[in-house]
Amino acid sequence: MAAVISIANQKGGVGKTTLTMNLGFALADMGKRVLLVDIDPQFNLTFGLIGMRVLNHADRNVGTLMTRESEIDESLVRVRKNLDLIPSHLNLSAKEIEIINTYNRERRLEKALLPILPDYDYVLIDNPPSMGIFLVNSLTASDYVLIPLELSYFGVIGMQLMFNLMRMIREETNENLKLLGLVPNKFTKQTKVPKLRLKELKETYPDAPILTTIPRAIALEKAQSEGKSIFEFDGKSRAAKAFLKLAKEVVEVVEG
Ligand code: ADP
Ligand code: MG
């Protein structure tokens, strides 16, 4: 049965999509069966993985799955060995109002994913940078939350918003939701600030596991713009090594 992990942060540009993609590839390379779910109306993950083929999925994507206009099997795309995708689509934002007005609106994704959970080891959900119905669906369907963040002042204090939302989800729809950990991203040794912020992060949230730090690397940006994982782009880079280490850490926590 798959472990379902939401990659979430209400802040944009912190590395959610980068983390989802590269963690997905790392786990697939380790022989795990991985399903990526793109629930961000900006469909960056989908575009990175299947490019213009996203246009073929107007009537079979994560949104139509949630409104029951498509079945799970027809909404799946095989990306490569061990790696499948449920794509987002440009019409996803229009589905938001429809979903808000349906019965059991917080559980639309959870229910849609249920039949295929036995087919995977990991389901990774890439989330939009907002706290709306898509993120609520994602957290309700998840066993774990993985939070990438930048080590900036607002990056650190912004964690409180995520923790508040997680508490609400635990009270209302999913009492089993666990924090897998925080992933400090875009780390640089060029100034002292990130290191100080890391210390601050540990002091402010002593109960939150802090996982492998991902370095700031141009290679990640270039890889993303070419729709490649860091392993395909430059498998020997520090960023690739960091993601591999993170994947092992995730497996260790989830599989024990
Ligand atoms: P989000 O999904 O949270 O909005 P992205 O994963 O799209 O964030 O990342 C935002 C931008 O930052 C992208 O251009 C991405 O390539 C870049 N980026 C992410 N992580 C790193 C990193 N560690 N080093 C350099 N650039 C990064
Ligand atoms: Mg994104």
Coordinates of C-alpha atoms and ligand atoms in Angstrom, one line a residue:
M1 CA 0.0 0.0 0.0
A2 CA 1.4 3.4 -1.0
A3 CA 2.6 6.0 1.4
V4 CA 1.0 9.3 0.3
I5 CA 3.2 12.4 0.8
S6 CA 2.1 16.0 0.2
I7 CA 4.9 18.3 -0.8
A8 CA 3.5 21.6 0.5
N9 CA 4.2 25.2 1.5
Q10 CA 1.8 28.1 1.0
K11 CA 4.7 30.1 -0.3
G12 CA 5.5 30.0 -4.0
G13 CA 9.0 29.5 -5.4
V14 CA 10.4 27.5 -2.5
G15 CA 11.0 24.3 -4.4
K16 CA 7.8 22.2 -4.1
T17 CA 7.8 21.2 -7.8
T18 CA 11.6 20.7 -7.9
L19 CA 11.4 18.5 -4.8
T20 CA 8.4 16.5 -6.1
M21 CA 10.1 15.8 -9.4
N22 CA 13.5 14.9 -8.1
L23 CA 12.4 12.9 -5.1
G24 CA 10.1 11.0 -7.5
F25 CA 12.9 10.2 -9.9
A26 CA 15.2 9.2 -7.0
L27 CA 12.6 6.8 -5.5
A28 CA 11.8 5.4 -9.0
D29 CA 15.5 4.7 -9.6
M30 CA 15.7 2.9 -6.2
G31 CA 13.1 0.5 -7.6
K32 CA 10.0 2.0 -5.9
R33 CA 6.8 2.3 -7.8
V34 CA 6.0 6.0 -7.8
L35 CA 2.9 8.0 -8.7
L36 CA 3.2 11.8 -9.0
V37 CA 0.1 13.9 -8.6
D38 CA 0.0 17.5 -9.9
I39 CA -2.7 19.4 -8.1
D40 CA -1.3 22.9 -8.9
P41 CA -3.4 24.8 -11.5
Q42 CA -0.1 26.2 -12.8
F43 CA 0.8 22.7 -13.9
N44 CA 4.6 23.2 -13.7
L45 CA 5.3 19.6 -12.8
T46 CA 3.0 18.3 -15.6
F47 CA 4.6 20.5 -18.2
G48 CA 8.1 19.5 -17.0
L49 CA 7.3 15.8 -17.4
I50 CA 5.1 15.7 -20.5
G51 CA 5.4 19.1 -22.1
M52 CA 2.8 20.1 -24.6
R53 CA 1.1 16.7 -24.3
V54 CA -0.7 18.3 -21.3
L55 CA -3.1 19.7 -23.9
N56 CA -4.4 16.1 -24.6
H57 CA -5.6 15.9 -21.0
A58 CA -8.3 18.5 -20.9
D59 CA -10.9 15.8 -20.0
R60 CA -8.7 13.5 -18.0
N61 CA -6.6 15.1 -15.3
V62 CA -6.6 15.6 -11.6
G63 CA -9.5 18.1 -11.8
T64 CA -11.8 15.9 -13.8
L65 CA -10.8 13.0 -11.5
M66 CA -12.0 15.0 -8.5
T67 CA -15.3 16.0 -10.2
R68 CA -15.7 12.3 -11.3
E69 CA -15.8 13.3 -15.0
S70 CA -12.9 10.9 -15.6
E71 CA -11.8 7.5 -14.3
I72 CA -8.4 7.0 -12.6
D73 CA -7.1 4.6 -15.2
E74 CA -7.6 7.0 -18.1
S75 CA -6.2 10.0 -16.1
L76 CA -2.8 8.3 -15.6
V77 CA 0.2 8.9 -17.8
R78 CA 3.2 6.6 -17.8
V79 CA 6.3 8.8 -17.6
R80 CA 9.0 6.1 -17.4
K81 CA 9.7 2.9 -15.6
N82 CA 8.3 3.0 -12.1
L83 CA 7.0 6.6 -12.6
D84 CA 3.4 7.6 -13.4
L85 CA 1.7 11.0 -13.4
I86 CA -1.8 12.3 -12.8
P87 CA -1.5 15.5 -14.7
S88 CA -2.9 18.9 -13.9
H89 CA -4.3 21.1 -16.6
L90 CA -4.9 24.8 -17.4
N91 CA -8.6 24.3 -16.7
L92 CA -8.0 23.2 -13.1
S93 CA -8.5 26.6 -11.5
A94 CA -12.0 26.6 -13.1
K95 CA -12.8 23.4 -11.3
E96 CA -12.2 25.0 -7.9
I97 CA -15.7 26.4 -7.5
E98 CA -17.3 23.3 -8.8
I99 CA -15.4 21.2 -6.2
I100 CA -16.2 23.6 -3.4
N101 CA -19.9 23.1 -4.2
T102 CA -19.9 19.3 -4.3
Y103 CA -20.7 16.8 -1.6
N104 CA -17.7 15.6 0.5
R105 CA -15.5 18.3 -1.1
E106 CA -12.5 17.7 1.2
R107 CA -12.3 14.0 0.2
R108 CA -12.6 14.1 -3.6
L109 CA -8.9 13.3 -4.1
E110 CA -8.6 10.8 -1.3
K111 CA -11.5 8.8 -2.7
A112 CA -10.2 9.0 -6.3
L113 CA -6.8 7.7 -5.3
L114 CA -8.0 4.8 -3.1
P115 CA -8.4 2.1 -5.8
I116 CA -4.8 2.5 -7.0
L117 CA -2.9 2.8 -3.7
P118 CA -2.0 -0.9 -3.8
D119 CA -0.2 -0.4 -7.2
Y120 CA 2.4 2.0 -5.8
D121 CA 4.9 2.4 -3.0
Y122 CA 4.9 6.2 -3.0
V123 CA 2.4 8.8 -4.1
L124 CA 3.9 12.3 -4.1
I125 CA 1.5 15.3 -4.5
D126 CA 2.8 18.6 -5.8
N127 CA 0.6 21.4 -4.3
P128 CA -0.2 25.0 -5.3
P129 CA 1.1 27.9 -3.3
S130 CA -2.2 28.7 -1.6
M131 CA -4.3 27.3 1.2
G132 CA -7.5 26.5 -0.8
I133 CA -9.5 23.4 -1.5
F134 CA -6.8 21.7 -3.5
L135 CA -4.3 21.8 -0.6
V136 CA -7.0 20.7 1.8
N137 CA -7.8 17.7 -0.5
S138 CA -4.2 16.9 -0.7
L139 CA -3.5 16.9 3.0
T140 CA -6.7 15.0 3.7
A141 CA -5.5 12.2 1.3
S142 CA -2.0 12.1 2.7
D143 CA -0.1 10.1 5.4
Y144 CA 2.8 12.6 5.5
V145 CA 3.7 16.2 4.7
L146 CA 7.1 17.2 3.4
I147 CA 7.7 21.0 3.5
P148 CA 10.5 22.6 1.4
L149 CA 11.4 26.1 2.6
E150 CA 13.9 28.9 2.0
L151 CA 16.0 30.0 4.9
S152 CA 14.8 33.5 4.9
Y153 CA 13.1 35.5 7.7
F154 CA 9.6 35.1 6.1
G155 CA 10.4 31.6 5.0
V156 CA 11.0 30.5 8.6
I157 CA 8.1 32.4 10.3
G158 CA 5.8 31.3 7.5
M159 CA 6.0 27.7 8.8
Q160 CA 3.5 28.6 11.4
L161 CA 0.8 28.9 8.8
M162 CA 1.5 25.3 7.6
F163 CA 1.5 24.0 11.1
N164 CA -1.8 25.7 11.8
L165 CA -3.3 24.2 8.7
M166 CA -2.0 20.7 9.6
R167 CA -3.5 21.0 13.0
M168 CA -6.9 21.9 11.5
I169 CA -6.7 19.0 9.1
R170 CA -5.9 16.6 11.9
E171 CA -8.9 17.8 13.8
E172 CA -11.3 17.8 10.9
T173 CA -10.5 15.3 8.2
N174 CA -7.3 13.3 8.8
E175 CA -6.2 12.6 12.3
N176 CA -3.3 10.4 10.9
L177 CA -1.5 13.2 9.1
K178 CA 2.2 13.3 10.1
L179 CA 5.0 15.8 9.5
L180 CA 7.7 13.9 7.5
G181 CA 10.0 16.9 7.8
L182 CA 11.2 20.3 6.7
V183 CA 13.6 20.4 3.7
P184 CA 15.7 23.6 3.7
N185 CA 16.2 24.5 0.1
K186 CA 18.5 26.8 -1.9
F187 CA 21.1 26.7 0.8
T188 CA 24.2 28.7 0.3
K189 CA 27.3 29.1 2.3
Q190 CA 28.1 32.5 0.7
T191 CA 26.6 34.4 3.6
K192 CA 26.0 33.6 7.2
V193 CA 22.3 34.3 7.0
P194 CA 21.0 30.8 6.0
K195 CA 23.0 29.1 8.7
L196 CA 21.6 31.5 11.3
R197 CA 18.1 30.9 10.0
L198 CA 18.7 27.1 10.2
K199 CA 19.6 27.5 13.8
E200 CA 16.5 29.7 14.3
L201 CA 14.3 27.1 12.6
K202 CA 15.5 24.4 15.0
E203 CA 14.9 26.6 18.0
T204 CA 11.5 27.8 16.9
Y205 CA 10.1 24.4 15.9
P206 CA 12.1 21.9 18.1
D207 CA 9.7 19.0 17.3
A208 CA 9.9 19.3 13.5
P209 CA 12.4 16.9 11.9
I210 CA 14.8 18.8 9.6
L211 CA 15.9 16.6 6.7
T212 CA 18.7 16.9 4.2
T213 CA 19.4 20.4 3.1
I214 CA 19.4 21.1 -0.7
P215 CA 22.1 23.4 -2.0
R216 CA 21.3 26.4 -4.3
A217 CA 22.4 25.1 -7.7
I218 CA 22.0 26.6 -11.2
A219 CA 21.9 23.0 -12.4
L220 CA 18.5 22.5 -10.8
E221 CA 17.0 25.6 -12.5
K222 CA 18.5 24.5 -15.9
A223 CA 17.2 20.9 -15.4
Q224 CA 13.7 22.2 -14.6
S225 CA 13.7 24.4 -17.7
E226 CA 14.6 21.4 -19.9
G227 CA 12.0 19.2 -18.2
K228 CA 14.7 16.9 -16.8
S229 CA 15.4 15.6 -13.4
I230 CA 18.7 16.5 -11.8
F231 CA 19.8 12.9 -12.3
E232 CA 19.3 13.1 -16.0
F233 CA 20.8 16.6 -16.2
D234 CA 23.9 16.1 -14.0
G235 CA 23.9 13.0 -11.9
K236 CA 27.2 13.8 -10.3
S237 CA 26.2 17.3 -9.1
R238 CA 26.0 18.2 -5.4
A239 CA 22.2 18.8 -5.9
A240 CA 21.8 15.2 -7.3
K241 CA 23.6 13.8 -4.3
A242 CA 21.5 15.8 -1.9
F243 CA 18.2 14.6 -3.5
L244 CA 19.5 11.0 -3.3
K245 CA 20.3 11.4 0.3
L246 CA 16.9 12.9 1.0
A247 CA 15.2 10.0 -0.8
K248 CA 17.0 7.5 1.4
E249 CA 16.0 9.5 4.4
V250 CA 12.3 9.5 3.3
V251 CA 12.5 5.7 2.8
E252 CA 14.0 5.3 6.2
V253 CA 11.2 7.2 7.9
V254 CA 8.3 5.7 5.9
E255 CA 9.5 2.1 5.7
G256 CA 11.4 2.1 9.0
Ligands
ADP1 P1 7.5 26.0 -6.1 O1 6.9 24.8 -6.8 O2 7.5 25.9 -4.6 O3 6.8 27.3 -6.6 P2 9.8 25.5 -7.8 O4 10.2 24.1 -7.5 O5 9.1 25.8 -9.0 O6 9.0 26.1 -6.5 O7 11.1 26.4 -7.7 C1 11.1 27.8 -8.0 C2 12.3 28.2 -8.9 O8 13.5 28.0 -8.1 C3 12.4 27.4 -10.1 O9 12.9 28.2 -11.1 C4 13.5 26.3 -9.7 O10 14.2 25.8 -10.8 C5 14.3 27.1 -8.8 N1 14.9 26.2 -7.7 C6 14.3 25.4 -6.9 N2 15.2 24.8 -6.0 C7 16.4 25.4 -6.4 C8 17.8 25.2 -5.9 N3 18.0 24.4 -4.8 N4 18.8 25.9 -6.4 C9 18.5 26.7 -7.5 N5 17.3 26.9 -8.0 C10 16.3 26.3 -7.4
MG2 MG 5.3 24.5 -8.1

